Each structure stands twice: as structure tokens, then as C-alpha cells.
Coordinates of C-alpha atoms and ligand atoms in Angstrom, one line a residue:
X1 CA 71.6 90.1 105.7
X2 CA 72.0 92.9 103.2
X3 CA 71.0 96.2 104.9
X4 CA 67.9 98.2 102.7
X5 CA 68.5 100.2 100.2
X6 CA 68.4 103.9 101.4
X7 CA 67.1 105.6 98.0
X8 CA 64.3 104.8 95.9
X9 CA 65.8 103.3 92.8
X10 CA 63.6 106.3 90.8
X11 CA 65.9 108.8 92.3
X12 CA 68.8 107.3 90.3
X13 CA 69.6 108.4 87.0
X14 CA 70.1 105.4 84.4
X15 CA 73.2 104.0 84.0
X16 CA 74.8 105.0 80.2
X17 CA 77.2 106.6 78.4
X18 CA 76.2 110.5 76.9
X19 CA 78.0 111.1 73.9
X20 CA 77.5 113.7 71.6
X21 CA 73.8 114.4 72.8
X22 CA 72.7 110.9 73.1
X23 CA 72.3 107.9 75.4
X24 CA 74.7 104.2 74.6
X25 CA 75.0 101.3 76.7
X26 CA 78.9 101.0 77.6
X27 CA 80.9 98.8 75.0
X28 CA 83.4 97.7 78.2
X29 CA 84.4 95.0 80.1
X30 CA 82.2 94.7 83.8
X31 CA 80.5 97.3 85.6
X32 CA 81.1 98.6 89.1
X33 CA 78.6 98.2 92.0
X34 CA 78.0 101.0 93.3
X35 CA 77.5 100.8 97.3
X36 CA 75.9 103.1 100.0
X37 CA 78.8 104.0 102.1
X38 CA 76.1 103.9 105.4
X39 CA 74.9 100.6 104.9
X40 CA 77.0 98.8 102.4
X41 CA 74.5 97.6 100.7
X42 CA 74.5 98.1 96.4
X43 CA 72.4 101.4 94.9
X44 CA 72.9 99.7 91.3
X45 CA 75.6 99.0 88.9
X46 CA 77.0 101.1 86.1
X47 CA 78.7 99.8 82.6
X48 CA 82.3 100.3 82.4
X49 CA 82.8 102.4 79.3
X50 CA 84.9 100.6 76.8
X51 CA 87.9 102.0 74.4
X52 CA 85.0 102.1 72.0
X53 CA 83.2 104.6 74.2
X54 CA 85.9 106.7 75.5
X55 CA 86.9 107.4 71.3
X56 CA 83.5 108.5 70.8
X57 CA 83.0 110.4 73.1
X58 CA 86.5 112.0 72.7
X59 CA 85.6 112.4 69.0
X60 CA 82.1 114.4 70.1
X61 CA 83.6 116.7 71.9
X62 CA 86.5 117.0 69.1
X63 CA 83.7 117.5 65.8
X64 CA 81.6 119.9 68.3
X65 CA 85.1 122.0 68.6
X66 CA 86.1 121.8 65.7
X67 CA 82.8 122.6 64.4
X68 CA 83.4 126.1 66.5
X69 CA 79.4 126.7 66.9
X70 CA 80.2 126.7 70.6
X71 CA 83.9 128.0 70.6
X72 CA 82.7 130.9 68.3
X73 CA 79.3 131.6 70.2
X74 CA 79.3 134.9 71.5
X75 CA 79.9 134.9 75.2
X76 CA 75.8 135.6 76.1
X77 CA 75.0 132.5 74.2
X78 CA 77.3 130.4 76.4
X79 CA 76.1 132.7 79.0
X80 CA 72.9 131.6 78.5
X81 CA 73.7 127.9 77.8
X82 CA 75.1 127.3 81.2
X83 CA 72.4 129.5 83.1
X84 CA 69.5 127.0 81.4
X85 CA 71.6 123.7 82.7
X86 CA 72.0 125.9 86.7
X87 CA 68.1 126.3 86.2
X88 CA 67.9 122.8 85.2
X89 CA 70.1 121.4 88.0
X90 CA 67.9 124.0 90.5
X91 CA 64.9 122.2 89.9
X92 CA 66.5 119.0 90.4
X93 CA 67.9 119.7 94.4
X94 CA 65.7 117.5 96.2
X95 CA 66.8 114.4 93.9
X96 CA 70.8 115.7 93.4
X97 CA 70.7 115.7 97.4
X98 CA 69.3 112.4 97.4
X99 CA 71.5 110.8 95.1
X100 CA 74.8 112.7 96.3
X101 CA 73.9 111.2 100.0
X102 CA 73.5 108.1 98.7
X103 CA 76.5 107.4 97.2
X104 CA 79.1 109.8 98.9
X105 CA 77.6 108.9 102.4
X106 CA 78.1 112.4 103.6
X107 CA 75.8 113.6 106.1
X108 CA 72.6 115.8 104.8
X109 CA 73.5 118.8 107.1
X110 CA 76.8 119.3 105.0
X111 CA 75.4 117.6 101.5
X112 CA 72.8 120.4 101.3
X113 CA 74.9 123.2 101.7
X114 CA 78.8 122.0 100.2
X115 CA 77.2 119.1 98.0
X116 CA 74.8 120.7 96.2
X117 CA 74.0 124.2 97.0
X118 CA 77.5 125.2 96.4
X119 CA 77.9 123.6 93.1
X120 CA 74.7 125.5 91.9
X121 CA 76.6 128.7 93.3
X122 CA 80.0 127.5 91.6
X123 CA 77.5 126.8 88.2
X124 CA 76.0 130.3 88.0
X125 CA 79.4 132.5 88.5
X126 CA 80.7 130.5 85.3
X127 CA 77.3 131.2 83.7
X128 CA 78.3 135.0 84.8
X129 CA 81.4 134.5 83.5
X130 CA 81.0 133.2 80.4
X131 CA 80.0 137.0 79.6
X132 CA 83.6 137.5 79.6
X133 CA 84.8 139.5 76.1
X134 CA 87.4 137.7 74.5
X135 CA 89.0 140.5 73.3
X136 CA 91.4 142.4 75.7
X137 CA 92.3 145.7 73.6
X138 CA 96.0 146.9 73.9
X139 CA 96.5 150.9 73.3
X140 CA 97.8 151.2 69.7
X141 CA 101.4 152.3 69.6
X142 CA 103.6 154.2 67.2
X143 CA 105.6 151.8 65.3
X144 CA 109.0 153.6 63.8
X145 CA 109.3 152.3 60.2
X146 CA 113.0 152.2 59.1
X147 CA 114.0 155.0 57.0
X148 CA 110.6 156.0 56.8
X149 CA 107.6 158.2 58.4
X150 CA 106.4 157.0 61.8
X151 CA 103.6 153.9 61.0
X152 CA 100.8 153.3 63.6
X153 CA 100.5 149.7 64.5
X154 CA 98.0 148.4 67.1
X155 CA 97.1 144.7 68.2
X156 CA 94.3 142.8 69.7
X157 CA 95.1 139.6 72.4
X158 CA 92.2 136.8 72.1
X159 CA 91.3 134.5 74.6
X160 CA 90.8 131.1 73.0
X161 CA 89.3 127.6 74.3
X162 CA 92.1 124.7 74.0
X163 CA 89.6 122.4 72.8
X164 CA 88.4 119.4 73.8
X165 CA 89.0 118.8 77.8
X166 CA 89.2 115.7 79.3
X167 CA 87.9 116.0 83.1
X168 CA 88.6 112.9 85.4
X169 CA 87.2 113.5 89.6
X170 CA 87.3 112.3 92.7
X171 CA 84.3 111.0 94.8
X172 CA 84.5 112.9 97.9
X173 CA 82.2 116.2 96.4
X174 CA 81.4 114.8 93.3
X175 CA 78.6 117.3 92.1
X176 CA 81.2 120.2 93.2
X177 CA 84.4 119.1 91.6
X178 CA 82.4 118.1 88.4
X179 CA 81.3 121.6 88.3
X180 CA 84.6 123.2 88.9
X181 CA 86.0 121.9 85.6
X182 CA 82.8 122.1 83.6
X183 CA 82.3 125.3 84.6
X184 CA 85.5 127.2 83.4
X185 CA 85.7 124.8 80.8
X186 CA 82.7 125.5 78.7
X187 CA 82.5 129.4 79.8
X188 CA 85.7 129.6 77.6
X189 CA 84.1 127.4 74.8
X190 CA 85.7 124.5 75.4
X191 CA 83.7 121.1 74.8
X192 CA 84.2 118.2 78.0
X193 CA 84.5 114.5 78.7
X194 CA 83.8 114.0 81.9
X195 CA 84.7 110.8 83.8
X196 CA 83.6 110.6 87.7
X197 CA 85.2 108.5 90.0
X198 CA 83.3 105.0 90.0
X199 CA 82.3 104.8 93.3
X200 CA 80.1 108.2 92.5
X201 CA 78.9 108.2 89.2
X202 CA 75.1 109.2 89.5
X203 CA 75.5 112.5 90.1
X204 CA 77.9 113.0 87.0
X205 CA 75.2 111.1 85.1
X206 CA 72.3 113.6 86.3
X207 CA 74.5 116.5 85.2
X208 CA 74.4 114.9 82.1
X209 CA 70.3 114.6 82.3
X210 CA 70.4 118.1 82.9
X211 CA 72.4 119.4 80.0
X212 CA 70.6 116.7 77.6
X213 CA 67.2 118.9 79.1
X214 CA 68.8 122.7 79.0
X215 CA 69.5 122.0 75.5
X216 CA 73.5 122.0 75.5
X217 CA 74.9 121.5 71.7
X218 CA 75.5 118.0 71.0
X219 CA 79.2 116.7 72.1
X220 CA 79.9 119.7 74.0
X221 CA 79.5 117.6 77.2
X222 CA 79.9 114.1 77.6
X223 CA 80.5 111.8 80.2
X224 CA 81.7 108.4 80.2
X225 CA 82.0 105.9 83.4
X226 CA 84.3 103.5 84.8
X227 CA 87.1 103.7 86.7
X228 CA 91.1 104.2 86.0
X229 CA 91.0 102.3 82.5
X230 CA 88.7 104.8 81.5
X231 CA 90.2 107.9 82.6
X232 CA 94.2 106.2 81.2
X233 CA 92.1 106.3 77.9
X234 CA 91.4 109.6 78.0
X235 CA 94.9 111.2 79.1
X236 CA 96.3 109.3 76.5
X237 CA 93.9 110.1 73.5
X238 CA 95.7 112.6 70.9
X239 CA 92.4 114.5 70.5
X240 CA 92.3 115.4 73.6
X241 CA 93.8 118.9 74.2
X242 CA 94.1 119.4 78.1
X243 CA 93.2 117.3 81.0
X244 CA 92.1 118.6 83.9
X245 CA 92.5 116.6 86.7
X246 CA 91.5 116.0 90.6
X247 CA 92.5 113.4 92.7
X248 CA 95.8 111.7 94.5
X249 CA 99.5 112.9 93.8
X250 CA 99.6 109.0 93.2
X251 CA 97.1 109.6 90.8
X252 CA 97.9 113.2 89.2
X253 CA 101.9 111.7 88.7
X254 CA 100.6 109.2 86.4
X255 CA 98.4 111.5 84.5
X256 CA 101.4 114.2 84.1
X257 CA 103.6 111.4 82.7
X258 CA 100.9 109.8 80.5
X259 CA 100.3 113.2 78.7
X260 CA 104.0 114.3 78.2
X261 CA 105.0 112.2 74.9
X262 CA 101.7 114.6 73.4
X263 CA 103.1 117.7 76.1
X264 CA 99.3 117.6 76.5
X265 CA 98.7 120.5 79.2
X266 CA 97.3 119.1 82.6
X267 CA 95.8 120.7 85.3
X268 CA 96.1 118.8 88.7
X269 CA 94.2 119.4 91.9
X270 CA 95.6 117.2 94.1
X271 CA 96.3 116.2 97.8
X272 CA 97.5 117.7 101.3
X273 CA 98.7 117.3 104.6
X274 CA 97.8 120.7 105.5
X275 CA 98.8 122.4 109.0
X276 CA 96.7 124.3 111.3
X277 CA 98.5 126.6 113.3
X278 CA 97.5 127.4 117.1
X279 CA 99.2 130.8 118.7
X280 CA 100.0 131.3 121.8
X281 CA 97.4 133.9 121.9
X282 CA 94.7 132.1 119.8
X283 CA 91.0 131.7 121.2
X284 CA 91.1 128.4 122.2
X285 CA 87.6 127.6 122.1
X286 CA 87.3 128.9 118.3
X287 CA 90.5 126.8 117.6
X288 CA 89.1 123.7 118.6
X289 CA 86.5 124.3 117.6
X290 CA 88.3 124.5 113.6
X291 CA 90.6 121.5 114.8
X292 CA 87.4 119.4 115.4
X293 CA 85.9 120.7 111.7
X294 CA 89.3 120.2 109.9
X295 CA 89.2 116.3 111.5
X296 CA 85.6 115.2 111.0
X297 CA 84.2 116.9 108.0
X298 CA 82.9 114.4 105.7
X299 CA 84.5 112.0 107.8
X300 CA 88.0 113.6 107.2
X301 CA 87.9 113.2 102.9
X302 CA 88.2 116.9 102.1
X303 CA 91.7 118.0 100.2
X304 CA 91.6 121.0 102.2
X305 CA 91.7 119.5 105.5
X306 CA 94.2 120.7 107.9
X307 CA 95.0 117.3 109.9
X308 CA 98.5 118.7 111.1
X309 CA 97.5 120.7 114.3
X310 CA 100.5 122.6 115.1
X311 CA 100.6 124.2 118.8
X312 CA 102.6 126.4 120.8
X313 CA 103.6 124.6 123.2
X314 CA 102.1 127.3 126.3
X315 CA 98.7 126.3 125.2
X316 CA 99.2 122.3 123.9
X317 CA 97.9 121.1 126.7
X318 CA 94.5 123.4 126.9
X319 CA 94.2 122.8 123.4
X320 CA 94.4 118.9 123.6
X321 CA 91.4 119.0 126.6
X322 CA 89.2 121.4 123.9
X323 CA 89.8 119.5 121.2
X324 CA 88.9 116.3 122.5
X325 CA 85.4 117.9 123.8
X326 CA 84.9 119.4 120.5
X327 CA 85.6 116.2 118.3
X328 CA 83.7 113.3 120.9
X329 CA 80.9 115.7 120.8
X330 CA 80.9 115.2 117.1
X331 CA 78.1 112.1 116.5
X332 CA 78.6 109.7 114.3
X333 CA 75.9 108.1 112.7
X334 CA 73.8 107.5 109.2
X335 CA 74.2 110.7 106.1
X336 CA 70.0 111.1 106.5
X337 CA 70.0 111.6 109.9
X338 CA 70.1 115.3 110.4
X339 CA 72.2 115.2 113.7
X340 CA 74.5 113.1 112.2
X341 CA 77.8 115.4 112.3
X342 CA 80.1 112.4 110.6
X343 CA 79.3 110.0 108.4
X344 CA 81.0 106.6 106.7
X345 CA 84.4 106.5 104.7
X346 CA 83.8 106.0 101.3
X347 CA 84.7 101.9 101.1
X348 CA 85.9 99.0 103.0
X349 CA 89.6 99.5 102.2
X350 CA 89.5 103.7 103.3
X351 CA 88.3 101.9 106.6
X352 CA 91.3 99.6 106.4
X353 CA 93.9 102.1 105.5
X354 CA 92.8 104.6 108.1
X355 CA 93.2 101.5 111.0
X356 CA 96.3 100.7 109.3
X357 CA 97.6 104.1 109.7
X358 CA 96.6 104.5 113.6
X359 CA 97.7 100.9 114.5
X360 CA 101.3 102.1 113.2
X361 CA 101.5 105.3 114.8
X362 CA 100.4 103.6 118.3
X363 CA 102.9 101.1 117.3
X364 CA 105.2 103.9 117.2
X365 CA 104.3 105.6 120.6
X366 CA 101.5 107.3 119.2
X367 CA 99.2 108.4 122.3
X368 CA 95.6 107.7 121.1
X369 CA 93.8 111.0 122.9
X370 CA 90.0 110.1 121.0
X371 CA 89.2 107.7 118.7
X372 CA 91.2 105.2 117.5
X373 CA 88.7 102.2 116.3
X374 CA 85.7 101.8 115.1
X375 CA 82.0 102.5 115.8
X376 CA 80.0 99.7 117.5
X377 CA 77.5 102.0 115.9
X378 CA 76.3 102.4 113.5
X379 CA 77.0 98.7 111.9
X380 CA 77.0 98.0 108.2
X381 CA 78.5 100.8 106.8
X382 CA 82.2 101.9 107.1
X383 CA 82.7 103.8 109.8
X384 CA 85.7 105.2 111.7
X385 CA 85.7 106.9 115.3
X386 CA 87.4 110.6 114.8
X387 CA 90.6 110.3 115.9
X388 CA 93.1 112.5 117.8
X389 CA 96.9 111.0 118.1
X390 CA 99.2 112.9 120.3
X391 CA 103.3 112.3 120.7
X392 CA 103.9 112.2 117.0
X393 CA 107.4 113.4 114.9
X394 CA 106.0 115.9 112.1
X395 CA 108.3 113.0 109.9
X396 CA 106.3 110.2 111.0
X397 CA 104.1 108.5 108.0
X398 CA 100.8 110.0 110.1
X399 CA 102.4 113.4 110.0
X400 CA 103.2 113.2 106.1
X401 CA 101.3 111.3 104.2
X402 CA 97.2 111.5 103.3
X403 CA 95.1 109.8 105.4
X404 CA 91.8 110.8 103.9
X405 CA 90.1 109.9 106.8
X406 CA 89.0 111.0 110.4
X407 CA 92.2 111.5 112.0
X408 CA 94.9 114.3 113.3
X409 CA 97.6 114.6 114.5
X410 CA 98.8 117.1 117.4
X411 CA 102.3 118.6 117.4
X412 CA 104.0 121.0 119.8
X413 CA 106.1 123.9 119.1
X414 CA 108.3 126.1 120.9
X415 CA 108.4 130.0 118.3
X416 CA 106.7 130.5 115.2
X417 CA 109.8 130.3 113.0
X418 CA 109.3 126.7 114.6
X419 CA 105.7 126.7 113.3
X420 CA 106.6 128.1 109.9
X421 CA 109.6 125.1 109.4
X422 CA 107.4 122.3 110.2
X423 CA 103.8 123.5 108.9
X424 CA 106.4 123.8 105.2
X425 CA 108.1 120.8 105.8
X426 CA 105.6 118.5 103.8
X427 CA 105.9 117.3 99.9
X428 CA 102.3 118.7 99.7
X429 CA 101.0 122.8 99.8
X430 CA 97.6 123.3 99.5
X431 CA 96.0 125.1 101.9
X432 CA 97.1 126.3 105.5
X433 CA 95.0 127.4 108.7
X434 CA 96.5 130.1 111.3
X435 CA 94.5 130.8 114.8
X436 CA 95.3 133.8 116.6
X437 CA 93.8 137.1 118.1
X438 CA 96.5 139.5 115.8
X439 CA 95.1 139.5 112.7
X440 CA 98.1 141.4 111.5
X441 CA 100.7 138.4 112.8
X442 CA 98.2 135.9 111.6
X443 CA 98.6 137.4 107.9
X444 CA 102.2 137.5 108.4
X445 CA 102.4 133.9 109.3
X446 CA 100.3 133.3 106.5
X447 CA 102.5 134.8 104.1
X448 CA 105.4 132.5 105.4
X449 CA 103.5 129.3 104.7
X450 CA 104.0 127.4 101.2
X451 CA 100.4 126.5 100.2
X452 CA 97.9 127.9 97.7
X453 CA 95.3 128.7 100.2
X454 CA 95.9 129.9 103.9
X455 CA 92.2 130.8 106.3
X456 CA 92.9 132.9 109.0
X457 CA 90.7 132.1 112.0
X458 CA 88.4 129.3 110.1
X459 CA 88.3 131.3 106.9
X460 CA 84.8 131.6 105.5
X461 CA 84.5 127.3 105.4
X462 CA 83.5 126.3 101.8
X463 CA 85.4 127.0 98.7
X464 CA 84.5 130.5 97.2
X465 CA 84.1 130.0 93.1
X466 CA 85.6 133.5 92.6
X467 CA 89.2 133.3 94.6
X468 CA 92.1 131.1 92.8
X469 CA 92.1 127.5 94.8
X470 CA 95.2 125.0 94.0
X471 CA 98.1 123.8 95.2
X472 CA 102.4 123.6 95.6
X473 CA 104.2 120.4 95.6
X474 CA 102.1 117.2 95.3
X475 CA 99.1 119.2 95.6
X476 CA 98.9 120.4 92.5
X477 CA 99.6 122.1 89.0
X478 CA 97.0 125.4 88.3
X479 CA 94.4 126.8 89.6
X480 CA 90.7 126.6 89.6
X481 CA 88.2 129.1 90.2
X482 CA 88.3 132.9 90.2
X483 CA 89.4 134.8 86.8
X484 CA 92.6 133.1 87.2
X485 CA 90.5 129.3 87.3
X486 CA 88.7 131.1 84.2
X487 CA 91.8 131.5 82.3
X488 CA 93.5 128.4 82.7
X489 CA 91.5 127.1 80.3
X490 CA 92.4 129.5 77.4
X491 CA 94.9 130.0 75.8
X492 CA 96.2 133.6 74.7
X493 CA 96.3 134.6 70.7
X494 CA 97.9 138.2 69.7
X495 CA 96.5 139.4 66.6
X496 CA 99.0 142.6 64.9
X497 CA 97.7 145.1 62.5
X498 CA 99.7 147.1 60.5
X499 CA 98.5 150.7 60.4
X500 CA 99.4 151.0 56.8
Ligands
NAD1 P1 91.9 109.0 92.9 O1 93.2 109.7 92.5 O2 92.0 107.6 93.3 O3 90.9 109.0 91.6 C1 90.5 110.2 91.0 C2 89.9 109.9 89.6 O4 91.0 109.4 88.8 C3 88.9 108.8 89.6 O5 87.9 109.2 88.7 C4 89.6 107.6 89.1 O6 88.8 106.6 88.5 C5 90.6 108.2 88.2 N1 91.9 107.5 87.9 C6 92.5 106.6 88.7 N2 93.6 106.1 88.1 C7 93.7 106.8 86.9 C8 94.7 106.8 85.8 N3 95.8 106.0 85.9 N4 94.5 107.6 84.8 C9 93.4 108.4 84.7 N5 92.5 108.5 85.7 C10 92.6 107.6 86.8 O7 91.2 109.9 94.0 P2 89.9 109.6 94.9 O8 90.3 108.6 95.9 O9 88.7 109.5 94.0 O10 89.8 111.0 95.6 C11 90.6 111.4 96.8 C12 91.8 112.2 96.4 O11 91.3 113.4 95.7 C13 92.5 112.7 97.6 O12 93.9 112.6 97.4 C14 92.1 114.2 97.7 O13 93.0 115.0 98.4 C15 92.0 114.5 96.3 N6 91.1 115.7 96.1 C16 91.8 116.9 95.7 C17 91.0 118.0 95.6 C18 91.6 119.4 95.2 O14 90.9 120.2 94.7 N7 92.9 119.5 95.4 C19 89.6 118.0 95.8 C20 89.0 116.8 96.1 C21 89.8 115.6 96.2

């Protein structure tokens, strides 16, 4: 029996192509079903664009840059722009959080606040900063002239959008990490292609609704759907100027390589294996209490998650008794339910590989301390039990590798230059959690650690959009957010005058 469909079919945006201010059907091959990860049953389909699509819309985005109405606007216009598609978006929350439940499967309690509150948040400080000048005056110097009487010279440094920018995303915080690229992207006075991942397209295509309704210039955002075909097109297409990327180091390595013959620049926002670091002197409760967080949020498909708990070893086995309290008391059940705490995995196979992962870790001598299977309920959907697995090498393939799903991993150690070596021995570095009472040691240690991001003590728990975010290693290239996220999608021009 196919389980009912949790959203009314109203709530969904329809399923085209916007390109250069209108609505197509998709020229391409198929279409992808998209499925509620909490009952498995199919929302609707969606058109996957075809070659067709993908150069049109590329060749919007290119004719409104190159057109420079919105790369030459002044910086309130944009300003303004962007604030009417935040107003837009504001008056759409009850349906965004709808739709985002829907197809993400994250629980409401989080969806409300990281799914769709945040992005609004994220969508107003680029509005802000869109007011940015684009002039950054230098003092004028005194330029000796050869032979000659001193000549003043002076110079101006611009700020300039690349151009068109190809934005491919994930589906874990789809609404979020759309906006995170948009965002900067069109403050600076770039124009965007946006491609969402295909198991969450409907909150990409509402965006899209948005800006059609705040008025954005025609081709200055456009999104096209389907799934890796799509996105290839895009990092290969000469027109585009940079691609900014988030997804897998799997992924991201693809993209780098398919834009080098152009040396197209790419921005990737990729993966982790993050640590969490427990002290000897930590609060135990509050670490748990993080550990448990870092393990089930979103049913354990957050970048940022820190699913390396690193413990000194006078307090392992306290910790191990707290966490297990924290994460069973953790329920797991459907996104709408508001007690829910954890919700589905994304698709079958996420299910598949996380079982896949635990099975060879118990194989291994992996002790199984919570978790470990699936639900018996909910049933339907794809669910995993949060999982705590104890006894495990920081070089086993649990201890290294993304699971993006529900499960940690709980490692001993004996001094924190212990800590420091195994919390940096990982290909990936993007973000880092330290627990302790000495704040002063705890931003110490979190100075030794080789990741973009560190929280001290659970940080402030979402993703600010005014402090750099990114990664080291196979977590990433660039940053997003904060002046820094701002300027990564400009480039620099100096302008010299000759004082005559
Ligand atoms: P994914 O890498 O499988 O897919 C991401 C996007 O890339 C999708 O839109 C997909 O259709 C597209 N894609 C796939 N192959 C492509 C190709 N060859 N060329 C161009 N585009 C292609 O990632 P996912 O499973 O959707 O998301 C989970 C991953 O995203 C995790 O690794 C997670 O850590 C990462 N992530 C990182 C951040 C960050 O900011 N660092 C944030 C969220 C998620």
C-alpha cells in the first residue's frame, strides 16, 4: 500500500524550468520522482532539464551580465532587489516550511528555525550587504617622475561581479544552501543558474516563484532541475564564469577537474568527519548533551557534524553512560510531528549505506553502545536508529569516511597533544567542537585544530551569515558568508590615474 501523501499537492510549486524571467517545460530525457523521505511515498515528479535547457538558461544569465543593468546597478538597487524577493519569501513561510518538510523529511522543530527562518536571516544580510560601495579608495601618493618634478598619482580598486555563476546544492538544507550562493552572488551583481539537488527541487523552484513575483530582472536568476547531467552541463559550459559548489568531496573533485581545461574558478563547500573534543575537565552533561546534537540532527546529514567524539580517557567512560541517555532519549518519528527530535535519511540507499557502514565496523569489533538497526517505527519511510559505536581505530573507514547519517563514533585519548593528532588526522577540515570549563585552553586547542570552523562549548548552533564558514582538505575550496563569503564572488579591478 502506498502510504498518503503528506502535503496538499497546492503547496507545491509547478514543476518547470525559469529561464530568463519565464516558465519552459524541460527539453530532457525522464524526470525524477520526488519522494517523502517519512513515508516513501511520491510528492510529484519534476522534468529533467535537457542540454537545451541548461544553454538557455546559461545564455540568460550571460545576455543579463553582459547587458550590465544589474552588474552596473548601484548597490541600493540590488539592495532593494533582494529585500523585495526576502519580503516575498516572508510571506511565503507557512508553505516554504511545508514544502521543505516534505521533501527533506526533517523534523518541523528544526525546519522552522534552520530550514527556513535562517535562510530568510541569511537573505536579508546579503540584501544589507548589497549596499556595499564598490569603490575602496586608496590614499593618493606622490609618484617621482624621472628627471622631473614630483607628479601626484592616485588609484581606485573596484570590486567587480565575475559574471554568470553556476550554483549546483545539496538536499540536506536546501532553502539555506540555495541562499548562501544566491545571496553573495547577486549582492555583487552577478546573475545565477541554480541547479538543486533532485531529490529537493521545490523549494529551489519556489525561490524562483518568488523572484518571478519581487520583480528580479529577467536572467539574473534561473534555475534549472535534474540531477548530475544537469549540473556536468553547467561546470562545463564556457559562459559560465565561476561555479560555486556544495556537496561530496566525490562530488566537488569532479567539478574542480571539469572546470580546469576553462581554469573556470570554483568554490567547493564540501564534506567532514569532524571531531568533538571532550576534556578532562568538560561538563559532562553539556557535552553529551552536544555529542547527542552533533549525532542526530537531521538524522545525522549536516556537513558540520562532529561524529568523531574524542575523549580523555579519565572521563570515557562517564561520557559513554551520558551520551547514551542523551541520544535514546532522542525520538524518532514523522518531520510533522512536533516531538519528533529525528527524522528519515534522505533515500533508501542513505539507509543502506549507513547499515553498511555499522555492519562493518561490528564486523570489525565495533561495540554497538545505541542504535545500530532500524526503527520498527515508524514504517515506510527510511529510518535509522541513532547510533553510538564504541572500540573503534580513528583509521577505521567509520572513523574516516562520511557517513551522512545517524551514527558516531567514540575514541579515547590519553593528553591533548593526543587529541590534537587524531582530531587532524582526517583528509577532511571543516569544522571542530572543543568541551571544556577553561575557556582560555579551549581556544588554545582550538587554534591547534585544522578546520575552518571550531565551536567552543556548542558554539551558538546554526550557521551565522556574517562569519566566514568553509573548509581544509576535502572539505572545501573558499568561503561563504561574512565579508569574506561576500568577496569571493568579485573579483578585484585597480584603476591608476595620472596626476598630470
Ligand atoms: P552530492 O555531492 O551527491 O550532490 C550535490 C549536487 O551536485 C546535487 O545537486 C547533484 O545533482 C549535483 N551533482 C552530482 N554529480 C555532479 C556532477 N558530476 N557535476 C555537477 N553536479 C553534480 O551531495 P548530496 O548527497 O546532495 O549532499 C550531501 C553532501 O553535501 C555531503 O557530503 C555534505 O557534507 C555536503 N554538504 C556540504 C556543506 C558545506 O557547506 N560544506 C553543506 C551541506 C552539505
Amino acid at each position: 500500500m502506498v502510504p498518503a501523501v503528506s502535503l496538499a499537492p497546492s503547496a507545491l510549486p509547478r514543476p518547470g524550468q525559469y529561464v530568463g524571467g519565464e516558465w519552459r517545460n524541460a527539453s530532457g530525457a525522464g524526470q525524477e520522482t520526488v519522494l517523502d523521505p517519512a513515508t516513501g511515498a511520491p510528492l510529484g515528479a519534476v522534468p529533467n532539464a535537457g542540454p537545451a535547457d541548461v544553454a538557455a538558461a546559461v545564455a540568460a544569465a550571460r545576455a543579463a551580465s553582459d547587458a550590465g543593468g544589474w552588474a552596473e546597478a548601484t548597490p541600493r538597487a540590488r539592495s532593494e532587489a533582494l529585500y523585495r524577493l526576502a519580503d516575498e519569501l516572508s510571506g511565503m513561510v507557512a508553505r516554504l516550511l511545508d514544502v521543505v518538510v516534505a521533501e527533506t523529511g526533517c523534523p518541523v522543530r528544526l525546519a522552522r528555525s534552520q530550514q527556513v527562518e535562517l535562510p530568510l536571516r541569511h537573505l536579508e544580510y546579503w540584501a544589507e550587504a548589497a549596499r556595499r560601495p564598490e569603490l575602496t579608495g586608496r590614499a593618493p601618493v606622490v609618484t617621482p617622475r624621472p628627471g622631473g618634478p614630483a607628479t601626484l598619482g592616485a588609484w581606485a580598486v573596484r570590486r567587480e561581479p565575475y559574471g554568470v555563476v553556476a550554483a549546483i546544492t545539496p538536499y540536506n538544507f536546501p532553502l539555506l544552501e540555495n541562499v548562501m550562493k544566491l545571496g553573495p552572488a547577486l549582492a555583487a551583481g552577478n546573475t545565477v543558474v541554480l541547479k538543486p539537488s533532485p531529490y529537493t527541487p521545490y523549494s529551489a523552484l519556489l525561490l524562483a516563484e518568488a523572484a518571478e513575483r519581487a520583480g528580479l530582472p529577467a536572467g539574473v536568476l534561473n534555475v534549472v532541475t535534474g540531477g548530475a547531467e544537469v549540473g556536468a552541463a553547467l561546470t562545463r559550459d564556457a559562459r559560465v564564469d565561476l561555479v560555486s559548489f556544495t556537496g561530496s568531496d566525490a562530488v566537488g573533485a569532479h567539478i574542480l577537474a571539469a572546470a580546469a581545461p576553462r581554469l573556470t574558478k570554483v568554490l567547493l563547500e564540501l564534506g567532514g568527519k569532524s571531531a568533538l573534543l571532550v576534556c578532562a575537565d568538560a561538563d559532562l552533561e553539556l557535552a553529551a548533551r552536544i555529542g547527542a546534537r552533533n549525532i542526530t540532527t537531521h538524522a545525522g546529514q549536516g556537513c558540520v557534524l562532529a561524529t568523531r567524539h574524542l575523549v580523555h580517557a579519565s572521563v570515557l567512560p562517564e561520557y559513554l553512560d551520558r551520551l547514551a541517555a542523551a541520544v535514546t532519549a532522542v525520538r524518532v518519528g514523522p518531520p510533522r510531528d512536533p516531538a519528533t527530535g529525528m527524522g528519515p535519511l534522505i533515500r533508501p540507499a542513505a539507509v543502506e549505506r549507513v547499515a553498511g557502514y555499522v555492519a562493518g565496523a561490528v564486523r570489525d569489533g565495533a561495540g554497538v553502545l545505541t542504535g545500530g538497526s532500524a526503527p520498527t517505527e515508524p514504517t515506510g519511510g527510511f529510518y535509522y536508529r541513532p547510533t553510538v559505536l564504541t572500540g573503534v581505530g580513528n583509521d577505521w573507514p567509520v572513523a574516516r569516511e562520511e557517513i551522512f547519517g545517524p551514527v558516531g563514533v567514540v575514541i579515547g585519548f590519553g593528553s591533548e597533544d593526543e587529541a590534537v593528532a587524531l582530531a587532524n588526522d582526517s583528509a577532511y577540515g571543516l569544522a571542530g567542537h572543543v568541551v571544556s570549563r577553561d575557556a582560555g585552553r579551549a581556544f588554545q586547542l582550538a587554534g591547534r585544530l585544522r578546520t575552518g570552523t571550531v565551536d567552543i562549548n556548542g558554539g551558538p548552533g546554526y550557521t551565522n551569515p556574517d562569519v566566514p564558514f568553509g573548509g581544509r582538505g576535502r572539505s572545501g575550496l573558499g568561503r561563504e558568508n561574512g565579508a569574506e563569503g561576500l568577496d569571493e564572488y568579485t573579483q578585484l579591478k585597480t584603476i591608476k590615474f595620472h596626476g598630470g
